[in-house]
Coordinates of C-alpha atoms in Angstrom, one line a residue:
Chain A
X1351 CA 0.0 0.0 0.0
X1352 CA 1.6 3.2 -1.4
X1353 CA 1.9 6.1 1.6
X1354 CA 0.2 8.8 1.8
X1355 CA 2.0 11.6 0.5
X1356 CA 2.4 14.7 2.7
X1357 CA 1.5 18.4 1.6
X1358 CA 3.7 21.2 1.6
X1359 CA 4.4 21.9 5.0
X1360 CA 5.1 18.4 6.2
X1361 CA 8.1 18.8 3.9
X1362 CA 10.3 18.3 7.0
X1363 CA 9.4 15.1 7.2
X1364 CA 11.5 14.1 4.2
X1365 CA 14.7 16.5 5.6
X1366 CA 17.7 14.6 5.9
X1367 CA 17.9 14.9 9.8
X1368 CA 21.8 14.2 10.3
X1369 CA 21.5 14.2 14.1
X1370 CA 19.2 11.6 14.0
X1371 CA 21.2 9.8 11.3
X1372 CA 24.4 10.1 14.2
X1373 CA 21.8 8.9 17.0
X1374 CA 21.0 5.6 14.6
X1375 CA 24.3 5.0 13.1
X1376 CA 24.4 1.7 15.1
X1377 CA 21.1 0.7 13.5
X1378 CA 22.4 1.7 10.8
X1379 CA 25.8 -0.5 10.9
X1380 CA 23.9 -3.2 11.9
X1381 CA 21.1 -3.0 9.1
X1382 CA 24.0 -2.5 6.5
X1383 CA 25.3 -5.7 7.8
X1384 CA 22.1 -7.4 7.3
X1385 CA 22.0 -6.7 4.1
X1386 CA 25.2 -7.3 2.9
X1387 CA 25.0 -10.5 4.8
X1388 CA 21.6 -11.8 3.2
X1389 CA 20.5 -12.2 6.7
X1390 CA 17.9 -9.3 6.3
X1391 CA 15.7 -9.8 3.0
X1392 CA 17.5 -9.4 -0.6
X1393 CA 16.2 -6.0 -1.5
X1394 CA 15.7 -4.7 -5.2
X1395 CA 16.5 -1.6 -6.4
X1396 CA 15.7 0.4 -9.7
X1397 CA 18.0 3.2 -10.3
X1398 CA 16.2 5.8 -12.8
X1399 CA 19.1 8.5 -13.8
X1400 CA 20.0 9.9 -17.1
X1401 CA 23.6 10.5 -16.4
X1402 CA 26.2 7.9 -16.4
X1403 CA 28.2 8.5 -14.0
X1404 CA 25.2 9.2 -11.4
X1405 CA 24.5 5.6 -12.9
X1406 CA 27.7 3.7 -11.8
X1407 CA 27.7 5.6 -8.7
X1408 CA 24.6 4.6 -7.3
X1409 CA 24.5 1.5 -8.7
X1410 CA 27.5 0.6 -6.9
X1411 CA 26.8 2.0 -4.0
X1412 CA 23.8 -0.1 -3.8
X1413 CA 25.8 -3.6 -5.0
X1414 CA 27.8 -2.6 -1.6
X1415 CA 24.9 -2.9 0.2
X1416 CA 24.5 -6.0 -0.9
X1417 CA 21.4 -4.6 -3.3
X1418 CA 20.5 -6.2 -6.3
X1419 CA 19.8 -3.0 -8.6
X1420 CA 19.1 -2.1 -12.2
X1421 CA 19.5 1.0 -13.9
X1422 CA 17.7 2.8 -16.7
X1423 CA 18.4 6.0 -18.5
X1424 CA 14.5 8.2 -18.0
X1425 CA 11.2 7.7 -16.3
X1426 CA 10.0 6.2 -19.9
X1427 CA 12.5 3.7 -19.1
X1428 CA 11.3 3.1 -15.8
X1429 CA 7.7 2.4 -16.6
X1430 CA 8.3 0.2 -19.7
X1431 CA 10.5 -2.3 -17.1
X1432 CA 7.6 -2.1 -14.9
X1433 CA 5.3 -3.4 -17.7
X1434 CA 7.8 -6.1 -19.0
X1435 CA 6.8 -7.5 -15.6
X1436 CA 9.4 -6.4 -13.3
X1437 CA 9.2 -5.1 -9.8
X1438 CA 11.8 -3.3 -7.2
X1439 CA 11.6 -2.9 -3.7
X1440 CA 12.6 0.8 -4.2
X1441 CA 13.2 2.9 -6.7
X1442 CA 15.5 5.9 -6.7
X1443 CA 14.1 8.7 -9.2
X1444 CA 15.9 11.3 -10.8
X1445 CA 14.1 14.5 -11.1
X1446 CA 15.6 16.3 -14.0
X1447 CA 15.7 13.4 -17.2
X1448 CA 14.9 13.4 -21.0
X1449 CA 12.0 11.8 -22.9
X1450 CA 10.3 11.6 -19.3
X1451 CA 11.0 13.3 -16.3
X1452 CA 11.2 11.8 -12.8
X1453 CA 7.5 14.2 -11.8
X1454 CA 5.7 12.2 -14.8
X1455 CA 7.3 8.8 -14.2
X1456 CA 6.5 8.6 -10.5
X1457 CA 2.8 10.1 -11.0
X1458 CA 2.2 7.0 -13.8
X1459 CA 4.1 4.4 -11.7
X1460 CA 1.6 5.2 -9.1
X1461 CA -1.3 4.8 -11.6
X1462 CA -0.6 2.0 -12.9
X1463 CA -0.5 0.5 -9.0
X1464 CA 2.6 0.0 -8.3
X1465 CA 3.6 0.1 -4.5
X1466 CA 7.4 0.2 -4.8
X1467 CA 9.3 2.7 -2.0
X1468 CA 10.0 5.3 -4.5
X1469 CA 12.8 8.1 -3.3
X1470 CA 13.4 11.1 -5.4
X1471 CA 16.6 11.9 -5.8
X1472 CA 17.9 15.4 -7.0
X1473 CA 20.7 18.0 -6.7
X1474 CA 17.9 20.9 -5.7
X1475 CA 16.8 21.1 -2.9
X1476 CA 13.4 21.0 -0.9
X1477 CA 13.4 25.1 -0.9
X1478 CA 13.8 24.7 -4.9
X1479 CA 10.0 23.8 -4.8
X1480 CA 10.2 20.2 -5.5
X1481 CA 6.9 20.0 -3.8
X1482 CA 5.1 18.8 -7.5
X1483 CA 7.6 16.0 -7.7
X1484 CA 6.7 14.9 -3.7
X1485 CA 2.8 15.0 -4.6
X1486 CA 3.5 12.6 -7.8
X1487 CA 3.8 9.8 -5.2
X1488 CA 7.5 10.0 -3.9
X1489 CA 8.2 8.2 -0.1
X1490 CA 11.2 9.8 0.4
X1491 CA 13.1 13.0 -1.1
X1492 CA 16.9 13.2 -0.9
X1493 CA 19.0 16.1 -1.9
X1494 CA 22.0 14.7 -3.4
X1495 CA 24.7 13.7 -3.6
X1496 CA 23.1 10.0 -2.6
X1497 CA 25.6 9.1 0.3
X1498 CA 25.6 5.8 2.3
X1499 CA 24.2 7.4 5.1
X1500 CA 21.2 8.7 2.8
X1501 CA 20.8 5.4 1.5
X1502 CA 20.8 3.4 4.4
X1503 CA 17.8 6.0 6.1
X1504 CA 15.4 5.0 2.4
X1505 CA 16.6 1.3 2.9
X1506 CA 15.4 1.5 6.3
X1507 CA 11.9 3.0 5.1
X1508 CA 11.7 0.2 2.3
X1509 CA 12.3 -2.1 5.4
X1510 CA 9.2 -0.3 7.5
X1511 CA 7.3 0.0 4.2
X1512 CA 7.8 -4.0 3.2
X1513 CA 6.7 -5.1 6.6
Chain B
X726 CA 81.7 -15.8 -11.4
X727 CA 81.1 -12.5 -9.8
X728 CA 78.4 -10.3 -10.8
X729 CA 78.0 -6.8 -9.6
X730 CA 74.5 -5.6 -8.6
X731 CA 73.3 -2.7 -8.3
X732 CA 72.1 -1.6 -5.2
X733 CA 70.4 0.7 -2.6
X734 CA 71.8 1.4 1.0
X735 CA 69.5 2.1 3.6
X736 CA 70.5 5.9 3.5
X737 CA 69.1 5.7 0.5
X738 CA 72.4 6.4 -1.8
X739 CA 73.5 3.7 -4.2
X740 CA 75.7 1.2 -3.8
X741 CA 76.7 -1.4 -5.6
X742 CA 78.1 -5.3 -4.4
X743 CA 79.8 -8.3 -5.8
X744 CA 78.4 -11.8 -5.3
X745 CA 78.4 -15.3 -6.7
X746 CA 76.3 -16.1 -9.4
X747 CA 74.6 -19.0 -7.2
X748 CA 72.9 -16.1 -5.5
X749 CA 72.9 -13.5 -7.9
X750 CA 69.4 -14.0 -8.8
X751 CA 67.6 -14.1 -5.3
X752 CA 69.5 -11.2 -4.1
X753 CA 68.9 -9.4 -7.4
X754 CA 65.1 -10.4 -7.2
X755 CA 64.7 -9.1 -3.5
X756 CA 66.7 -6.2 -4.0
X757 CA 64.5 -4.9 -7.6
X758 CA 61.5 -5.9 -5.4
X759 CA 62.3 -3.5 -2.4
X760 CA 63.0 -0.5 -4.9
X761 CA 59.3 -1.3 -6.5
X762 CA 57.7 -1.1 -3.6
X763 CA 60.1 1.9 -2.3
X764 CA 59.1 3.6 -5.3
X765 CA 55.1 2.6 -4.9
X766 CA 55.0 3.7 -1.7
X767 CA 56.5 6.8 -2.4
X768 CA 54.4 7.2 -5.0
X769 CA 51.1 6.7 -3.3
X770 CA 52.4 8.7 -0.5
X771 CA 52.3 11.8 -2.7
X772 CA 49.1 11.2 -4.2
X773 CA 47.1 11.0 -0.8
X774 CA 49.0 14.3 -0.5
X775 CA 47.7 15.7 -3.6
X776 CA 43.8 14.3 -3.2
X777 CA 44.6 16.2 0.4
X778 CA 45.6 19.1 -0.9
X779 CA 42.2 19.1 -3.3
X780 CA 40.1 18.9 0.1
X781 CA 41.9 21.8 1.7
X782 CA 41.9 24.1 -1.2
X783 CA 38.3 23.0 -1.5
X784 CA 38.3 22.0 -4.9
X785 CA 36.7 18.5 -3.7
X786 CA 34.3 17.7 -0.7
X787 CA 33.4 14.2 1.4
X788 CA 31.4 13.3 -1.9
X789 CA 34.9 12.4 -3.3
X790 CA 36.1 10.6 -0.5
X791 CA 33.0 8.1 -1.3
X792 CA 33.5 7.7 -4.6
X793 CA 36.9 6.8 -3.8
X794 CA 36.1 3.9 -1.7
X795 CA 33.5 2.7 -4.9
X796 CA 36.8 1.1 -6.9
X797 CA 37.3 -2.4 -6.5
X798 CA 40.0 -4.8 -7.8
X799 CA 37.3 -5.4 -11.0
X800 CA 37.7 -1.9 -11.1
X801 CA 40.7 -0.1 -10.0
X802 CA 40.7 2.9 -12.4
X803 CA 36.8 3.0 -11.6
X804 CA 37.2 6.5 -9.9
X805 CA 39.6 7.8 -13.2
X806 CA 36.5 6.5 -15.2
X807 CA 33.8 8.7 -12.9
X808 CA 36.3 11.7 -13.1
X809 CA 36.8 11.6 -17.0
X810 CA 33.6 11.0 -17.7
X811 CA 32.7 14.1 -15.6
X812 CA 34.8 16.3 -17.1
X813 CA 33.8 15.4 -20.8
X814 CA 29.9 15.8 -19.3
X815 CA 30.6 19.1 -18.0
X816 CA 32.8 20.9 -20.9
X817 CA 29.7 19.9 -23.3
X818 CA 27.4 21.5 -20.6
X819 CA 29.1 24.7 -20.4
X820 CA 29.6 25.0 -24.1
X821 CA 26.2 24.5 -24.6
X822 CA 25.3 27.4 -21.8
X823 CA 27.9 29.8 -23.8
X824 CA 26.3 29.3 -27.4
X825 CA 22.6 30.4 -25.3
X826 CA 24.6 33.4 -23.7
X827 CA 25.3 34.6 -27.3
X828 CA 22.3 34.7 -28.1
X829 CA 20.5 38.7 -27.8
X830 CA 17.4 36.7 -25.8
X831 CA 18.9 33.9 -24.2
X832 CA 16.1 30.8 -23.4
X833 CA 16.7 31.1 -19.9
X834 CA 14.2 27.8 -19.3
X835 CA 17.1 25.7 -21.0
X836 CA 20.1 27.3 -19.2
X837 CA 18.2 26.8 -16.0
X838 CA 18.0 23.1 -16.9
X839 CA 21.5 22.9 -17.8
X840 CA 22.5 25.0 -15.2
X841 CA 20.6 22.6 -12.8
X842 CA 22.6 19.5 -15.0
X843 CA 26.2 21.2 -14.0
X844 CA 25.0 20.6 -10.4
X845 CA 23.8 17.4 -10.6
X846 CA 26.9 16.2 -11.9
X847 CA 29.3 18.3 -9.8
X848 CA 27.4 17.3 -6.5
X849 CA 27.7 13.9 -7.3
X850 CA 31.2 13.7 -8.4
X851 CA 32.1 16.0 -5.5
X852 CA 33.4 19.1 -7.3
X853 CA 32.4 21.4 -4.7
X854 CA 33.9 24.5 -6.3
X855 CA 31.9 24.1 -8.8
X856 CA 29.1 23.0 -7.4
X857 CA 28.9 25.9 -5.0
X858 CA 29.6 28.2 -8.8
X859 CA 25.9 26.6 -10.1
X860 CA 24.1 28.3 -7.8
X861 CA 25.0 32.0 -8.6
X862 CA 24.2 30.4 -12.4
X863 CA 21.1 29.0 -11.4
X864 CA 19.6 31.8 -9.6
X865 CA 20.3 34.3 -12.5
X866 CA 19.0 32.0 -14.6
X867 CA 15.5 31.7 -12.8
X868 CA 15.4 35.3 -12.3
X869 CA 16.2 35.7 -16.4
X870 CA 18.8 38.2 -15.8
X871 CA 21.1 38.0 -18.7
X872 CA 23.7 40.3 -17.3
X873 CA 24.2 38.2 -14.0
X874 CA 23.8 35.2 -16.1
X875 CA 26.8 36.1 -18.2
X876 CA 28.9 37.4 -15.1
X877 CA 27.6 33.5 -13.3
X878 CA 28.7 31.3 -16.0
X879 CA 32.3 33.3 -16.5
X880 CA 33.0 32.6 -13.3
X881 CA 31.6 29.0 -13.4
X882 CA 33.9 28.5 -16.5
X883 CA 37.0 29.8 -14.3
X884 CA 36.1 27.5 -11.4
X885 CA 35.2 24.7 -13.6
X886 CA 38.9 25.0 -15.7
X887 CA 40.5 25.0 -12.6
X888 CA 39.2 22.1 -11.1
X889 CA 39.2 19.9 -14.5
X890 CA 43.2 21.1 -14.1
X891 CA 43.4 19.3 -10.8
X892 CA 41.5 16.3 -11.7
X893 CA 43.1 16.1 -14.3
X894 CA 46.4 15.7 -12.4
X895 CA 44.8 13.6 -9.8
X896 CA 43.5 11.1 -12.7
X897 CA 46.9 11.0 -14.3
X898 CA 48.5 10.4 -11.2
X899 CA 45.6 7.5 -10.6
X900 CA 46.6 5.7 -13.9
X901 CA 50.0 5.0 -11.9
X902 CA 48.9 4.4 -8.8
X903 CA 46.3 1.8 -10.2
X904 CA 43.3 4.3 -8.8

């Protein structure tokens, strides 16, 4: 079941809160461990990005994580996996891509039913008014660049979201 | 028969030795060994000096320090791959933003999207000069000032040259080193 998506100004619920990230950086170590060990569920991961070296970046910073991930090229991309049959446990959206952007990807995603964790990813911020990209359906928003610590606090909502 | 090698002392000066040929090769094995790895060391020692350097000038933030721990032994010149490939992305950017500014009425929704590209890339890679540059771009840009747009991407060209000179350096040294 997809969550609901916050308005406006619940925007802070979607701030990278690096205090709490210190607080749970044992949580952290130890859910990192879980997945890289197998011992916590083998996660999915689609990685929607129209630049290349975003691409190898995140990709590999996901296969550290012990992440089995795919990566497309545009939010046209994106969907046309999702209709070859494929599903991900999370997705990490670009906002700014050709042919489709990340706003029109997640809203049709959504329509078409698919419950994935999807986490926009993009280098403005949430004072840019990226607030029409959070209503398309997005979980999560993270500014980037997509550390390990941001990517272990999304892994950790796919986690919440799964069970 | 005798066979001089040559040699290194421990103070570091050269020096050279006569032995048998029964233990020529060993010695001569061990002794070209320890002046590889004398010269490796030394070596890598002065590139973690240079990347250094890069943080304290702030040409580079933490973002680069991750993307160095993303090579693996599949990979080792993973990171000279990212950097290049950043470069190439970021020149085409920029020349695309120039052509625009010569325009009399610049299409300032396309420069803000490209403006917006330069710090996507430079955010990831970890170019923080630059990245910090994309704002000023990015502001004018949305406020369709063509004056301060001009002024933003000259300087943005300046920081960008400079920081392509560094990485450059770093990703020549990082063909050596095996980075």
């Amino acid at each position: 079941m997809a969550v609901l998506h916050p308005v406006v100004n619940q925007i802070s619920e979607f701030d990278v809160d690096q205090q709490k990230l210190k607080n749970t950086k044992m949580e952290d170590e130890v859910l990192k461990s879980g997945v890289a060990s197998g011992r916590v569920q083998k996660m999915t991961a689609l990685i929607v990005d129209d630049n290349r070296v975003n691409q190898t970046i995140h990709h590999r910073l996901l296969q550290n994580l012990g992440i089995e991930n795919q990566v497309v090229g545009n939010g046209k991309e994106a969907i046309d996996v999702h209709c070859s049959g494929k599903n991900f446990d999370l997705i990490l959206m670009d906002l700014d891509m050709p042919v489709m952007n990340g706003i029109e990807a997640t809203r049709k995603l959504r329509a078409m039913g698919i419950q994935s964790t999807i986490a926009g990813v993009s280098s403005r911020s949430l004072t840019d008014n990226i607030q029409e990209f959070i209503e398309a359906g997005l979980d999560d928003f993270q500014e980037k660049p997509l550390t390990i610590a941001k990517l272990v606090s999304i892994l950790r909502k796919v986690q919440n979201h799964n069970n | 028969m005798l066979i001089c090698i040559p040699g290194v002392n421990p103070q570091g000066t050269m020096q050279n030795s006569w032995q048998s040929d029964n233990h020529c090769l060993s010695n001569l094995s061990l002794k070209l060994l320890y002046l590889h790895a004398e010269l490796f060391h030394s070596h890598h020692g002065l590139l973690e000096e240079y990347v250094q350097s890069l943080f304290d000038e702030g040409i580079v933030n933490d973002q680069f320090s991750q993307i160095q721990t993303l090579k693996s032994m599949e990979q080792p010149d993973l990171v000279v791959q990212l950097i290049d490939a950043y470069l190439v992305d970021v020149e085409m950017i920029l020349s695309e933003l120039t052509s625009y500014s010569d325009f009399p009425d610049v299409d300032f929704s396309k420069v803000t999207l490209l403006a917006h590209k330069v710090k996507d890339r430079s955010s990831c890679i970890g170019a923080e000069h630059v990245r910090l540059a994309c704002d000023e771009l990015i502001q004018a840009s949305v406020q369709m000032n063509k004056q301060n747009f001009v002024r933003a991407l000259s300087w943005i060209k300046k920081e960008f040259s400079c920081t392509q000179d560094k990485l450059e350096s770093y990703a020549q040294h990082g063909h050596a080193d095996g980075a």
